[in-house]
Amino acid sequence: MTEKNFKKAKLILDNKELDLDILNGSVGPSVLDIRNLYSKLGCFTYDPGYGATGSCESEITYINGEEGVLLHRGYPIEELAKNSNFLEVAFLLLNGELPNSDDKEEFENAITFHTMVHEQLINFYRGFRRDAHPMAIMVGVVGALSSFYPDSTNINDPQQRLISSRRLIAKIPTIAAMAFKYSLGQPFNYPQNKLNYSENFLHMCFSVPAEEYKNNPVISKALDRILILHADHEQNASTSTVRIAGSSGANPFACIASGIASLWGPAHGGANEAVLNMLAEIGSKENIKKFVDKAKDKNDPFRLFGFGHRVYKNYDPRASVMRETCHEVLDLLGVKNEPLLDIAMELEKIALKDDYFVEKKLYPNVDFYSGIILKAMGFPTEMFTVLFAVARTVGWVAQWNEMITDPVQRIGRPRQLYTGKTERSFIKLQDR
Ligand code: SDX
């Protein structure tokens, strides 16, 4: 928890002074407590994009962007990716500690037994065009879940929060797989309780009635690691969307649907799909320089997808694990020649030596390599952000629970710097 230390900052505005408490966390930058600023000095802070604003106190994830450090409840992401599995990391994010064997079994069973969806939910898919983007389906279907599970929408009841949290984590892969199957025109698969979380998702995505489905351990293990790498990431855009939606008292299903909507943007979770499309557009190593120059051109809105990050001004630790996994999976799958990977590696090499990228501290982020692995697994680019949403649902649910139980949290309602017209009288039509 935050401890108030005796250090204070003094703000002097015109002839008024205000002492601001400096609050320290367990690690990372301190924060200036400005909660009294408006009432005392009659002014707001101004921080478009919230680059220097702490919106909450949290114990879930810590990022040191300068050093490329990512901790989940204190555990480095590299160690979790190497030694843990997705449901264990989910338990950690939700509860603060790694589960012992009894907790692990209870949690895994609870998730397993909630993986089926209400049979009537299937009707929602029929309303979408077959070529609908699966993220459109995810936003719609997840938002509708509250109408099927009204018994777990009371956010003030800890038991209902627990059930809705587990239902969301359990059902999101089923809903995602159904969106994929619907786009293919193939029948939906029911979850199989004998499979683990990642195996089950792959089975629901790739199993067809015409033949027996065989789980490929290389792919299910790689998918599990990719889910771990995407599970949570502090107060990113979609997590902040979930928190602010939750701060109004909206039910958890609606909040997660709002997170999915925010994640879809190409500047955020949609970047993994945009990276693959960009690599395909580059097409060959010879074209890389042209695209790098475009990305550097102030007058060209084009940016290198998969590069840059609001927080990381060093290599995104998830990208390093993802790059390693990419080589591992392609080797194990016997993919000898993947031109997109060759282009990605060459692009990374060129960009990391280019002054523009060095000065602006633009490094590959989590989305740069993930798509190449997902493509090798058989997923189309439209499904990449859906997979990101499957993983991030755990982080959103953990952050939503933390926000609901935070005694100082209240409805999120930022102010503004108003630069519009000052008061004026109405002008009748005949006088305009
Ligand atoms: C995710 O926040 C999270 O934690 C997100 C995430 C998570 O796990 O939740 O990590 C997941 O969203 C990763 C990011 C995926 N997005 C992309 O790969 C899209 C490409 N990247 C950029 O659009 C950008 O880097 C952002 C959106 C990621 C960050 O934007 P910021 O922090 O607002 O940075 P900025 O736009 O202010 O850029 C700073 C400068 C600008 O140049 P100047 O105006 O200072 O001259 O760097 C330039 C930008 O033009 N820049 C880029 C660039 N990213 C930033 N130039 C070229 N290519 C890029 N990719």
PDB file of C-alpha atoms in Angstrom, residues 284-421:
ATOM      1  CA  SER A 284      10.608  -7.801 -49.588  1.00  0.00           C
ATOM      2  CA  LYS A 285      13.752  -6.696 -47.776  1.00  0.00           C
ATOM      3  CA  GLU A 286      14.491  -4.283 -50.604  1.00  0.00           C
ATOM      4  CA  ASN A 287      11.342  -2.310 -49.729  1.00  0.00           C
ATOM      5  CA  ILE A 288      12.114  -1.930 -46.024  1.00  0.00           C
ATOM      6  CA  LYS A 289      14.013   1.344 -46.355  1.00  0.00           C
ATOM      7  CA  LYS A 290      11.076   2.951 -48.188  1.00  0.00           C
ATOM      8  CA  PHE A 291       8.730   2.085 -45.308  1.00  0.00           C
ATOM      9  CA  VAL A 292      11.192   3.160 -42.630  1.00  0.00           C
ATOM     10  CA  ASP A 293      11.557   6.511 -44.412  1.00  0.00           C
ATOM     11  CA  LYS A 294       7.749   6.817 -44.556  1.00  0.00           C
ATOM     12  CA  ALA A 295       7.563   6.154 -40.815  1.00  0.00           C
ATOM     13  CA  LYS A 296      10.126   8.905 -40.199  1.00  0.00           C
ATOM     14  CA  ASP A 297       8.386  11.433 -42.442  1.00  0.00           C
ATOM     15  CA  LYS A 298       6.565  13.956 -40.226  1.00  0.00           C
ATOM     16  CA  ASN A 299       4.114  14.633 -43.055  1.00  0.00           C
ATOM     17  CA  ASP A 300       3.260  10.979 -43.463  1.00  0.00           C
ATOM     18  CA  PRO A 301       0.820   9.546 -40.885  1.00  0.00           C
ATOM     19  CA  PHE A 302       2.296   6.059 -41.454  1.00  0.00           C
ATOM     20  CA  ARG A 303       3.952   4.480 -38.415  1.00  0.00           C
ATOM     21  CA  LEU A 304       5.840   1.209 -38.143  1.00  0.00           C
ATOM     22  CA  PHE A 305       3.317  -1.055 -36.449  1.00  0.00           C
ATOM     23  CA  GLY A 306       4.811  -3.146 -33.672  1.00  0.00           C
ATOM     24  CA  PHE A 307       7.274  -0.371 -32.830  1.00  0.00           C
ATOM     25  CA  GLY A 308       7.168   2.172 -30.045  1.00  0.00           C
ATOM     26  CA  HIS A 309       5.399   2.236 -26.731  1.00  0.00           C
ATOM     27  CA  ARG A 310       4.076   4.854 -24.331  1.00  0.00           C
ATOM     28  CA  VAL A 311       5.952   3.310 -21.434  1.00  0.00           C
ATOM     29  CA  TYR A 312       8.796   1.192 -22.828  1.00  0.00           C
ATOM     30  CA  LYS A 313      11.705   3.342 -23.907  1.00  0.00           C
ATOM     31  CA  ASN A 314      13.737   0.154 -24.089  1.00  0.00           C
ATOM     32  CA  TYR A 315      13.065  -3.271 -25.520  1.00  0.00           C
ATOM     33  CA  ASP A 316       9.615  -4.563 -24.474  1.00  0.00           C
ATOM     34  CA  PRO A 317      10.556  -7.675 -22.442  1.00  0.00           C
ATOM     35  CA  ARG A 318       7.544  -9.449 -23.921  1.00  0.00           C
ATOM     36  CA  ALA A 319       8.878  -8.834 -27.435  1.00  0.00           C
ATOM     37  CA  SER A 320      12.151 -10.556 -26.536  1.00  0.00           C
ATOM     38  CA  VAL A 321      10.329 -13.663 -25.292  1.00  0.00           C
ATOM     39  CA  MET A 322       8.014 -13.490 -28.306  1.00  0.00           C
ATOM     40  CA  ARG A 323      10.936 -13.335 -30.751  1.00  0.00           C
ATOM     41  CA  GLU A 324      12.571 -16.373 -29.088  1.00  0.00           C
ATOM     42  CA  THR A 325       9.247 -18.249 -29.176  1.00  0.00           C
ATOM     43  CA  CYS A 326       8.802 -17.304 -32.813  1.00  0.00           C
ATOM     44  CA  HIS A 327      12.055 -18.969 -33.835  1.00  0.00           C
ATOM     45  CA  GLU A 328      11.335 -21.980 -31.597  1.00  0.00           C
ATOM     46  CA  VAL A 329       7.829 -22.569 -32.960  1.00  0.00           C
ATOM     47  CA  LEU A 330       8.756 -22.101 -36.612  1.00  0.00           C
ATOM     48  CA  ASP A 331      11.689 -24.528 -36.181  1.00  0.00           C
ATOM     49  CA  LEU A 332       9.560 -27.106 -34.356  1.00  0.00           C
ATOM     50  CA  LEU A 333       6.809 -26.788 -36.951  1.00  0.00           C
ATOM     51  CA  GLY A 334       9.422 -27.234 -39.660  1.00  0.00           C
ATOM     52  CA  VAL A 335       8.642 -23.853 -41.197  1.00  0.00           C
ATOM     53  CA  LYS A 336      11.938 -23.357 -42.993  1.00  0.00           C
ATOM     54  CA  ASN A 337      11.160 -20.326 -45.043  1.00  0.00           C
ATOM     55  CA  GLU A 338       8.884 -17.632 -43.626  1.00  0.00           C
ATOM     56  CA  PRO A 339       9.480 -14.465 -45.689  1.00  0.00           C
ATOM     57  CA  LEU A 340       7.515 -12.331 -43.214  1.00  0.00           C
ATOM     58  CA  LEU A 341       9.896 -13.345 -40.427  1.00  0.00           C
ATOM     59  CA  ASP A 342      12.903 -12.523 -42.600  1.00  0.00           C
ATOM     60  CA  ILE A 343      11.417  -9.105 -43.351  1.00  0.00           C
ATOM     61  CA  ALA A 344      10.558  -8.552 -39.654  1.00  0.00           C
ATOM     62  CA  MET A 345      14.092  -9.389 -38.522  1.00  0.00           C
ATOM     63  CA  GLU A 346      15.657  -7.178 -41.187  1.00  0.00           C
ATOM     64  CA  LEU A 347      13.250  -4.353 -40.351  1.00  0.00           C
ATOM     65  CA  GLU A 348      14.123  -4.650 -36.660  1.00  0.00           C
ATOM     66  CA  LYS A 349      17.829  -4.591 -37.463  1.00  0.00           C
ATOM     67  CA  ILE A 350      17.530  -1.487 -39.664  1.00  0.00           C
ATOM     68  CA  ALA A 351      15.200   0.399 -37.311  1.00  0.00           C
ATOM     69  CA  LEU A 352      17.275  -0.258 -34.192  1.00  0.00           C
ATOM     70  CA  LYS A 353      20.287   1.319 -35.900  1.00  0.00           C
ATOM     71  CA  ASP A 354      18.379   4.294 -37.339  1.00  0.00           C
ATOM     72  CA  ASP A 355      18.920   7.614 -35.519  1.00  0.00           C
ATOM     73  CA  TYR A 356      15.203   8.490 -35.651  1.00  0.00           C
ATOM     74  CA  PHE A 357      14.227   5.316 -33.799  1.00  0.00           C
ATOM     75  CA  VAL A 358      17.202   5.496 -31.465  1.00  0.00           C
ATOM     76  CA  GLU A 359      16.515   9.126 -30.494  1.00  0.00           C
ATOM     77  CA  LYS A 360      12.797   8.516 -29.972  1.00  0.00           C
ATOM     78  CA  LYS A 361      13.567   5.242 -28.153  1.00  0.00           C
ATOM     79  CA  LEU A 362      11.294   3.220 -30.421  1.00  0.00           C
ATOM     80  CA  TYR A 363      11.780  -0.499 -29.932  1.00  0.00           C
ATOM     81  CA  PRO A 364       9.749  -3.532 -31.030  1.00  0.00           C
ATOM     82  CA  ASN A 365       6.774  -4.069 -28.735  1.00  0.00           C
ATOM     83  CA  VAL A 366       4.717  -7.140 -27.859  1.00  0.00           C
ATOM     84  CA  ASP A 367       2.873  -6.982 -31.188  1.00  0.00           C
ATOM     85  CA  PHE A 368       5.889  -7.104 -33.482  1.00  0.00           C
ATOM     86  CA  TYR A 369       6.509 -10.852 -33.561  1.00  0.00           C
ATOM     87  CA  SER A 370       3.278 -12.310 -32.177  1.00  0.00           C
ATOM     88  CA  GLY A 371       1.470 -12.317 -35.505  1.00  0.00           C
ATOM     89  CA  ILE A 372       4.135 -14.380 -37.220  1.00  0.00           C
ATOM     90  CA  ILE A 373       3.714 -17.152 -34.649  1.00  0.00           C
ATOM     91  CA  LEU A 374      -0.082 -16.965 -34.784  1.00  0.00           C
ATOM     92  CA  LYS A 375       0.030 -17.172 -38.578  1.00  0.00           C
ATOM     93  CA  ALA A 376       2.244 -20.282 -38.312  1.00  0.00           C
ATOM     94  CA  MET A 377      -0.336 -21.772 -35.929  1.00  0.00           C
ATOM     95  CA  GLY A 378      -3.011 -21.370 -38.602  1.00  0.00           C
ATOM     96  CA  PHE A 379      -4.808 -18.244 -37.389  1.00  0.00           C
ATOM     97  CA  PRO A 380      -5.831 -15.578 -39.940  1.00  0.00           C
ATOM     98  CA  THR A 381      -4.708 -11.991 -39.168  1.00  0.00           C
ATOM     99  CA  GLU A 382      -8.267 -10.995 -38.178  1.00  0.00           C
ATOM    100  CA  MET A 383      -8.017 -13.392 -35.217  1.00  0.00           C
ATOM    101  CA  PHE A 384      -4.791 -11.939 -33.808  1.00  0.00           C
ATOM    102  CA  THR A 385      -6.427  -9.187 -31.742  1.00  0.00           C
ATOM    103  CA  VAL A 386      -9.111 -11.638 -30.652  1.00  0.00           C
ATOM    104  CA  LEU A 387      -6.357 -13.769 -29.112  1.00  0.00           C
ATOM    105  CA  PHE A 388      -4.990 -10.664 -27.427  1.00  0.00           C
ATOM    106  CA  ALA A 389      -8.468 -10.047 -25.980  1.00  0.00           C
ATOM    107  CA  VAL A 390      -8.712 -13.657 -24.755  1.00  0.00           C
ATOM    108  CA  ALA A 391      -5.483 -13.210 -22.795  1.00  0.00           C
ATOM    109  CA  ARG A 392      -6.121  -9.650 -21.604  1.00  0.00           C
ATOM    110  CA  THR A 393      -9.545 -10.575 -20.204  1.00  0.00           C
ATOM    111  CA  VAL A 394      -7.656 -11.960 -17.200  1.00  0.00           C
ATOM    112  CA  GLY A 395      -5.874  -8.642 -16.662  1.00  0.00           C
ATOM    113  CA  TRP A 396      -9.035  -6.619 -17.200  1.00  0.00           C
ATOM    114  CA  VAL A 397     -10.949  -8.769 -14.694  1.00  0.00           C
ATOM    115  CA  ALA A 398      -8.135  -8.532 -12.126  1.00  0.00           C
ATOM    116  CA  GLN A 399      -7.903  -4.742 -12.525  1.00  0.00           C
ATOM    117  CA  TRP A 400     -11.705  -4.382 -12.419  1.00  0.00           C
ATOM    118  CA  ASN A 401     -11.864  -6.329  -9.145  1.00  0.00           C
ATOM    119  CA  GLU A 402      -9.068  -4.208  -7.696  1.00  0.00           C
ATOM    120  CA  MET A 403     -10.865  -1.007  -8.718  1.00  0.00           C
ATOM    121  CA  ILE A 404     -14.228  -2.124  -7.254  1.00  0.00           C
ATOM    122  CA  THR A 405     -12.634  -2.965  -3.907  1.00  0.00           C
ATOM    123  CA  ASP A 406     -10.423   0.162  -3.758  1.00  0.00           C
ATOM    124  CA  PRO A 407     -11.831   2.394  -0.982  1.00  0.00           C
ATOM    125  CA  VAL A 408     -10.644   5.609  -2.657  1.00  0.00           C
ATOM    126  CA  GLN A 409     -11.959   4.844  -6.138  1.00  0.00           C
ATOM    127  CA  ARG A 410     -15.007   6.814  -7.312  1.00  0.00           C
ATOM    128  CA  ILE A 411     -16.610   7.435 -10.704  1.00  0.00           C
ATOM    129  CA  GLY A 412     -13.964   8.454 -13.241  1.00  0.00           C
ATOM    130  CA  ARG A 413     -14.791  11.928 -14.464  1.00  0.00           C
ATOM    131  CA  PRO A 414     -11.865  13.942 -15.888  1.00  0.00           C
ATOM    132  CA  ARG A 415     -12.192  17.707 -16.499  1.00  0.00           C
ATOM    133  CA  GLN A 416     -10.863  19.760 -19.463  1.00  0.00           C
ATOM    134  CA  LEU A 417      -9.239  22.936 -20.674  1.00  0.00           C
ATOM    135  CA  TYR A 418     -12.198  24.690 -22.333  1.00  0.00           C
ATOM    136  CA  THR A 419     -11.176  26.765 -25.364  1.00  0.00           C
ATOM    137  CA  GLY A 420     -14.586  27.066 -27.017  1.00  0.00           C
ATOM    138  CA  LYS A 421     -16.886  30.102 -27.365  1.00  0.00           C
TER     139      LYS A 421
END
